[in-house]
Short mmCIF file of C-alpha atoms and ligand atoms in Angstrom, two decimals:
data_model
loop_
_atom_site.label_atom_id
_atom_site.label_comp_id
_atom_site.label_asym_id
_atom_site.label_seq_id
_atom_site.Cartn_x
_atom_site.Cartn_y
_atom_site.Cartn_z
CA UNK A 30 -4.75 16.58 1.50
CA UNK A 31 -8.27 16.46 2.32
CA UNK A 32 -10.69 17.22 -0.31
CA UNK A 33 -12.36 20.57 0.34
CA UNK A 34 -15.33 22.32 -2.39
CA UNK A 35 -14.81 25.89 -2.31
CA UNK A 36 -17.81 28.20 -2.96
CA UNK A 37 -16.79 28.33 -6.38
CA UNK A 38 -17.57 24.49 -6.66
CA UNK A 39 -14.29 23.59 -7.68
CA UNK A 40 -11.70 21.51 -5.00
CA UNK A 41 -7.78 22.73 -5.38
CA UNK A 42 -5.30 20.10 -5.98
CA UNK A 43 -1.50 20.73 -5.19
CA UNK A 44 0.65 22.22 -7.66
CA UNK A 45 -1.45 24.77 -8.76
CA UNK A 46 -4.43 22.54 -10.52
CA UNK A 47 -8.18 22.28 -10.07
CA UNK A 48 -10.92 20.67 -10.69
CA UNK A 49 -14.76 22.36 -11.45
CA UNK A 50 -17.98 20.33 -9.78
CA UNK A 51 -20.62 20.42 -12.62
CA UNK A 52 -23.84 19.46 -12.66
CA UNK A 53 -24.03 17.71 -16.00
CA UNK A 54 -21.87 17.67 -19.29
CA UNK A 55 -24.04 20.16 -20.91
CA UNK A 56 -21.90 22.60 -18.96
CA UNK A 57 -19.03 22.43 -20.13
CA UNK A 58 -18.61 24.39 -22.62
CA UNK A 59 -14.79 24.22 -23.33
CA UNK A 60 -13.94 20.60 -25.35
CA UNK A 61 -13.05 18.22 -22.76
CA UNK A 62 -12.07 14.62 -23.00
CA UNK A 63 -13.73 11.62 -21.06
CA UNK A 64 -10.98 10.17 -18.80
CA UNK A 65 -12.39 6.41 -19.39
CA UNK A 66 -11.06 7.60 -23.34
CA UNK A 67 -7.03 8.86 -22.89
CA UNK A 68 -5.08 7.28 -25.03
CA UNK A 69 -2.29 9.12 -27.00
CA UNK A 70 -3.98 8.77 -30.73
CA UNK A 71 -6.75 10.72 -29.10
CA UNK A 72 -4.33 12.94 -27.22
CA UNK A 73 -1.40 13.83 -29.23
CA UNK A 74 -4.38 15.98 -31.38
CA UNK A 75 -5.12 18.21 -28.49
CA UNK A 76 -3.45 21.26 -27.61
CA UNK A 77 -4.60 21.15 -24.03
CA UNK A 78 -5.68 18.34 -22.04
CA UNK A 79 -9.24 19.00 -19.96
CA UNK A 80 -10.44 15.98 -18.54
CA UNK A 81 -13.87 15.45 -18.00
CA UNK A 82 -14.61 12.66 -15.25
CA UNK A 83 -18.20 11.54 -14.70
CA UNK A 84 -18.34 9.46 -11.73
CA UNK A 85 -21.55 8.10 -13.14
CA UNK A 86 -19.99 6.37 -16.03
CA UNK A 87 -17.56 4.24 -14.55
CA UNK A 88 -17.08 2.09 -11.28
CA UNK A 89 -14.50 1.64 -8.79
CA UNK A 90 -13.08 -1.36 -10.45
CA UNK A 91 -12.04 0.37 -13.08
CA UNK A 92 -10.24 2.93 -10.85
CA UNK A 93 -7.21 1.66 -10.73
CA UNK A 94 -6.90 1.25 -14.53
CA UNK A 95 -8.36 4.50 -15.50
CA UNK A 96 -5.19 6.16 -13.02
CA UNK A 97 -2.38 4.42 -14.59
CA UNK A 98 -3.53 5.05 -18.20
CA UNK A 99 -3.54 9.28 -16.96
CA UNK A 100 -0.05 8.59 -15.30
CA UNK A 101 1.41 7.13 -18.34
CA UNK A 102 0.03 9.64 -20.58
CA UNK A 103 1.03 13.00 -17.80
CA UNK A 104 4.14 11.94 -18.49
CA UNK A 105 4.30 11.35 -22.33
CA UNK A 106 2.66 15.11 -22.83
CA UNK A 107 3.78 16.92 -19.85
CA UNK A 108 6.34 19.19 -21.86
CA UNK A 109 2.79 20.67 -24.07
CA UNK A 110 1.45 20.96 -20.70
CA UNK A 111 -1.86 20.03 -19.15
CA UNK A 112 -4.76 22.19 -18.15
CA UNK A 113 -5.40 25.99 -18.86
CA UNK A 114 -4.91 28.89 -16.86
CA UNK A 115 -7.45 30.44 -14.98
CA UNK A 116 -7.44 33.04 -12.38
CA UNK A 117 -3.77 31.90 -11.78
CA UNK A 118 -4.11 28.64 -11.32
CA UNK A 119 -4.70 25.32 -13.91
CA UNK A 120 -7.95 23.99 -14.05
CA UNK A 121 -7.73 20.21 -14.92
CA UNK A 122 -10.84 19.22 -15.63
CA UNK A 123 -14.32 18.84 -14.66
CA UNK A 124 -16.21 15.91 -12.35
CA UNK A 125 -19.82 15.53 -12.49
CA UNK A 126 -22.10 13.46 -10.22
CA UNK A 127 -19.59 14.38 -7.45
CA UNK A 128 -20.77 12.84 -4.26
CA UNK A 129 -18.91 14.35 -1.83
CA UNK A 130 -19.51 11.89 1.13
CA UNK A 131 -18.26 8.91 -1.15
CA UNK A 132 -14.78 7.88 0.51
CA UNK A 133 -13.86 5.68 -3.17
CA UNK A 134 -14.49 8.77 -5.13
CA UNK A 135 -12.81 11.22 -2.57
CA UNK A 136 -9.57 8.73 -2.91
CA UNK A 137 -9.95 8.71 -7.01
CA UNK A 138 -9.90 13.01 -6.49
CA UNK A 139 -6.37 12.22 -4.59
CA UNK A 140 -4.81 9.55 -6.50
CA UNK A 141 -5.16 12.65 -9.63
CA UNK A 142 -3.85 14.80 -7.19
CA UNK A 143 -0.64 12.21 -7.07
CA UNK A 144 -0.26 11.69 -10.70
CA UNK A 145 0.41 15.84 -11.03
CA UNK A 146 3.14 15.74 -8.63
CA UNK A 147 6.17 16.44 -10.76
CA UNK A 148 8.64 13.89 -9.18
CA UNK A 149 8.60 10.29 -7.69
CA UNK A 150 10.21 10.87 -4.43
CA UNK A 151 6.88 13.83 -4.53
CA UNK A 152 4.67 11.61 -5.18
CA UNK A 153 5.56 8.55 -3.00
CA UNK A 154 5.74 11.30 -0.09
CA UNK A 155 2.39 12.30 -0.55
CA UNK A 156 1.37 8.98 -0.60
CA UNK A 157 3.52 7.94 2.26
CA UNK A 158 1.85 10.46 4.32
CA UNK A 159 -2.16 10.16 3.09
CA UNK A 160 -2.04 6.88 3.80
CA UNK A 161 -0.62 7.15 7.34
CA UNK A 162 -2.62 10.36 7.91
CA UNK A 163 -5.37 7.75 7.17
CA UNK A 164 -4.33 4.86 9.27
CA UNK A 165 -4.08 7.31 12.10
CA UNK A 166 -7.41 8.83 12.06
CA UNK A 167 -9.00 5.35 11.65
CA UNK A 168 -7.94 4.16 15.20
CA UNK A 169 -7.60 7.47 16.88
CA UNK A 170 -9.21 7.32 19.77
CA UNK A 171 -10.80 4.63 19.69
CA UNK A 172 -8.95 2.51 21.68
CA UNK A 173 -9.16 -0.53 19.37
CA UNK A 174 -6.54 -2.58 20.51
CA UNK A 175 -8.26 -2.42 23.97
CA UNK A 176 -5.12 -1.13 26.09
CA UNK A 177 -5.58 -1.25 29.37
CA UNK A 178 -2.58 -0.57 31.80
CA UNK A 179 -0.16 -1.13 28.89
CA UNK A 180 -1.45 -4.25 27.70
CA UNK A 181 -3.40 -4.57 24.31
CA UNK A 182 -6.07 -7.38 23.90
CA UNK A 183 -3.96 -9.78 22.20
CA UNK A 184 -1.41 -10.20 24.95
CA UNK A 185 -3.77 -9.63 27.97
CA UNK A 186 -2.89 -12.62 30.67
CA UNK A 187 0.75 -12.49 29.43
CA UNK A 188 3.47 -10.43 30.71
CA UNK A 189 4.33 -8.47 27.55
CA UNK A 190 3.47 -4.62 27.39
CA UNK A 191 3.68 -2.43 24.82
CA UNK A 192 1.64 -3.98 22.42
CA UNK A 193 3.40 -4.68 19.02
CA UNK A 194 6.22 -2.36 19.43
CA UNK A 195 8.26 -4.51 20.94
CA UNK A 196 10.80 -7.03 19.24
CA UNK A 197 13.49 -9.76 20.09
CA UNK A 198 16.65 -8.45 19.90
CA UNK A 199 19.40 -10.91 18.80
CA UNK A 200 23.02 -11.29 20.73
CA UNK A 201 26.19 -12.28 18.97
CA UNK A 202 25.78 -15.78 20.22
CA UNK A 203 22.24 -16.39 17.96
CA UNK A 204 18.88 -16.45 18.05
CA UNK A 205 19.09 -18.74 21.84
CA UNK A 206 20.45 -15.54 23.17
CA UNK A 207 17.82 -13.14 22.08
CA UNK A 208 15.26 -11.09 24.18
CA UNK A 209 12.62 -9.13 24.01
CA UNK A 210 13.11 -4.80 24.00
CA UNK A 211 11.36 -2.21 23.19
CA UNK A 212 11.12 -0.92 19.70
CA UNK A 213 14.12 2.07 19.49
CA UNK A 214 11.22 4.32 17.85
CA UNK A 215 9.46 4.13 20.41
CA UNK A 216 9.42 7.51 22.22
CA UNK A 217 9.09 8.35 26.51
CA UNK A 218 5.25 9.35 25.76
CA UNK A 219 4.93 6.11 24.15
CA UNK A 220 4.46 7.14 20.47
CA UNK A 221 6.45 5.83 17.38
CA UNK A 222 8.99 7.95 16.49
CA UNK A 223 9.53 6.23 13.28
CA UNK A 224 5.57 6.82 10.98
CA UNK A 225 6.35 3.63 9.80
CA UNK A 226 3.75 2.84 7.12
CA UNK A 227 4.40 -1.03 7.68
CA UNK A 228 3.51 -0.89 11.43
CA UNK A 229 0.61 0.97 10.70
CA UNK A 230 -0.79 -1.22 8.05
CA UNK A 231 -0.15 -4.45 10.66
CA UNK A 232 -3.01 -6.13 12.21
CA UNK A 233 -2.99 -9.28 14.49
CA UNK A 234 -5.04 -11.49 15.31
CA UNK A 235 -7.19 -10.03 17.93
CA UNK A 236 -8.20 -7.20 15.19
CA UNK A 237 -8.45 -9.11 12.57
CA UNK A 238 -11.44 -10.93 14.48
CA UNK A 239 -13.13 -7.56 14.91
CA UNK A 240 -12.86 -7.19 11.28
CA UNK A 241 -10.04 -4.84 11.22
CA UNK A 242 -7.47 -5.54 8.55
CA UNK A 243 -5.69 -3.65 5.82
CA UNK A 244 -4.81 -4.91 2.62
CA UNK A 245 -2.64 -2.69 -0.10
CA UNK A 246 -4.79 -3.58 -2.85
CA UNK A 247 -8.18 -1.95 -1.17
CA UNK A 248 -5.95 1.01 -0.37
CA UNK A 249 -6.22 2.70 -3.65
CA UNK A 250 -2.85 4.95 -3.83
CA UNK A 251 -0.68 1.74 -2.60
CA UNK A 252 -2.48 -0.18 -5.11
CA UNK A 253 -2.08 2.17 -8.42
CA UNK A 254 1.15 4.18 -7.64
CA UNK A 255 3.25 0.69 -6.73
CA UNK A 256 5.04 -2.28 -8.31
CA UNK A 257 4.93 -5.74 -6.74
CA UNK A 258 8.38 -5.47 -4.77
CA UNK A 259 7.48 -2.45 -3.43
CA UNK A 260 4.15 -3.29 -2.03
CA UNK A 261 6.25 -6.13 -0.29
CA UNK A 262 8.58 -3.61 1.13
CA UNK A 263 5.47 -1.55 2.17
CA UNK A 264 4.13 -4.99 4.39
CA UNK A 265 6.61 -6.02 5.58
CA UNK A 266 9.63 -3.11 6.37
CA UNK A 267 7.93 -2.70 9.70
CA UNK A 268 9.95 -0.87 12.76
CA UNK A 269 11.58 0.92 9.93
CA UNK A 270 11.52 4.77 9.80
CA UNK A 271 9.55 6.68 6.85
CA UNK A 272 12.89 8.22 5.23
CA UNK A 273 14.33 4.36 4.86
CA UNK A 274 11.56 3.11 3.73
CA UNK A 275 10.46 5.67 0.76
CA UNK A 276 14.61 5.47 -0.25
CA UNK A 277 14.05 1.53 -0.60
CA UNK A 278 10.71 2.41 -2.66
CA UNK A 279 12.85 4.70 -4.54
CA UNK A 280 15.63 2.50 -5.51
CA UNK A 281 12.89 -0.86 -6.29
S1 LIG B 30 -2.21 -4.67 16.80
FE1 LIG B 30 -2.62 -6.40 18.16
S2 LIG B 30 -0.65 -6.84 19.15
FE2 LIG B 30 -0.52 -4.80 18.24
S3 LIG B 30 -1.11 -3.39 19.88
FE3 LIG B 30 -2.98 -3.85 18.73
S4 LIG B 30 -3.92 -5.59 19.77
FE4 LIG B 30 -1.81 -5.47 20.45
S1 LIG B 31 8.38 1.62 14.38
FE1 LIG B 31 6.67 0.22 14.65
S2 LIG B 31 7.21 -0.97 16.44
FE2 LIG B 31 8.52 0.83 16.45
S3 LIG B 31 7.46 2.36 17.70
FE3 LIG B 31 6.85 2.67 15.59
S4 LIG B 31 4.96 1.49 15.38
FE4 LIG B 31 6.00 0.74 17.19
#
C-alpha cells in the first residue's frame, strides 16, 4: 500500500479504516486517546476507540513499542469494535504533524494498517509483499550489483554468471559430488520466479562495501509483526518460494 492524502486530508487504510491529517489537537473535537497511552484500564472505559497519534510527541524508537501495545489491545477489544462510521467507512483516528515525505512515519501509517488486518496469514501477506515491493523499488534500475554481460561485481574475473542465483547442487554420493546450477526459480528472462523475501533481503560483500545492507530490525514491519524464529526463517529461507515461506512463518 502506498500512503496516499486524499483532498479530504485523510489517507485510507485497508479494510475499510482511515485516518484524518489535522493540524493540531485543538481539532479534534470527538474524545480521542493518545496512542503513546493504550492500555486496557484506560480502554476497557471507552465505547469506541479513536486514536489520536501526534508524530511530534514521540520518536521512532519508541515505534516499535507503541505498535505492539495497539496489536495486543486490537485484539483484546476487537468484538466492541474500533473506530466509528463515517461516510461508510471507519475512521481510526487522527495524526497530527504528519510529514508526508518522512519514510519512518510513512512505515508507522503501514505497520497500523497491518495491525487492522483481521487474520495472521492477512497480515504476514501484506507484510510479505510491502517489504518486497520495497526491496524491489530500492534497486530497480539501478544496476547496483554492476552486471555487466551476466556477471555482477562480486564475481567479475571468475567464471560464475548469474549473480547469486545460483547454488551447488548435491549428488547422492555427497557434498565431493556437488556442482554448481542455476537456481530452479529462476525464469528464461532471468527473473526469480520464487519473490523470495530471503534473497531479497541478501547482500554480499561487494554491496555491503557500498553501504548497502538490510537488517530486519531497521525494517520496521519485520521488526514489530515477528518473533525471533521467524525473523531467522525470514534471513535465511533463501531460494525458497513466498507461499513456503509465509506457511513456515505461520506454523513458528
Ligand atoms: S548481491 Fe552480490 S553476488 Fe548477488 S548479484 Fe549482487 S553483486 Fe552479485
Ligand atoms: S529464489 Fe533467490 S536465488 Fe532463486 S531466482 Fe529467486 S532470487 Fe534468485
Amino acid at each position: 500500500m502506498e500512503i496516499v492524502v486524499d483532498s479530504k486530508l485523510s489517507i485510507n487504510l485497508d479494510n475499510n479504516y482511515y485516518l484524518k491529517i489535522v493540524n493540531n489537537v485543538k481539532e479534534i473535537t470527538i474524545n480521542s486517546i493518545d496512542i503513546r497511552n493504550l492500555n486496557l484500564y484506560n480502554i476497557l472505559k471507552k465505547e469506541k476507540l479513536i486514536l489520536r497519534i501526534d508524530f511530534n510527541s514521540f520518536d521512532k524508537k519508541q515505534y516499535k513499542k507503541i505498535l505492539k501495545r495497539l496489536l495486543f489491545i486490537k485484539k483484546i477489544i476487537s468484538k466492541n469494535g474500533i473506530g466509528i462510521m463515517e461516510n461508510s467507512k471507519f475512521l481510526l483516528g487522527y495524526i497530527i504533524n504528519y510529514n508526508q515525505d518522512s519514510k519512518e512515519q510513512n512505515d508507522f501509517i503501514l505497520a497500523i494498517n497491518v495491525i487492522f488486518y483481521k487474520t495472521r496469514y492477512e497480515r504476514y501477506n501484506y507484510i510479505y509483499d510491502t517489504v518486497c515491493d520495497y526491496l524491489d523499488n530500492f534497486f530497480y534500475g539501478k544496476n547496483l550489483c554492476d552486471f555487466k554481460d551476466n556477471k555482477c561485481g562480486e564475481k567479475k574475473g571468475t567464471t560464475s554468471v548469474m549473480g547469486c542465483c545460483r547454488h551447488y547442487k548435491y549428488k547422492l554420493l555427497g557434498p565431493l559430488y556437488s556442482k554448481l546450477v542455476n537456481c530452479e526459480h529462476l525464469t528464461k528472462e532471468y527473473k526469480c520466479g520464487a519473490k523470495c523475501i530471503s534473497c531479497k533481503l541478501y547482500t554480499c560483500d561487494y554491496l555491503r562495501k557500498k553501504g548497502i545492507v538490510f537488517k530486519i530490525k531497521d525494517i520496521l514491519l519485520l521488526d514489530v509483526f515477528f518473533r525471533p524464529l521467524q525473523k531467522y526463517y525470514i534471513k535465511y529461507m533463501v531460494y525458497t518460494p513466498k507461499e513456503k515461506v509465509i506457511k513456515r512463518l505461520m506454523i513458528t
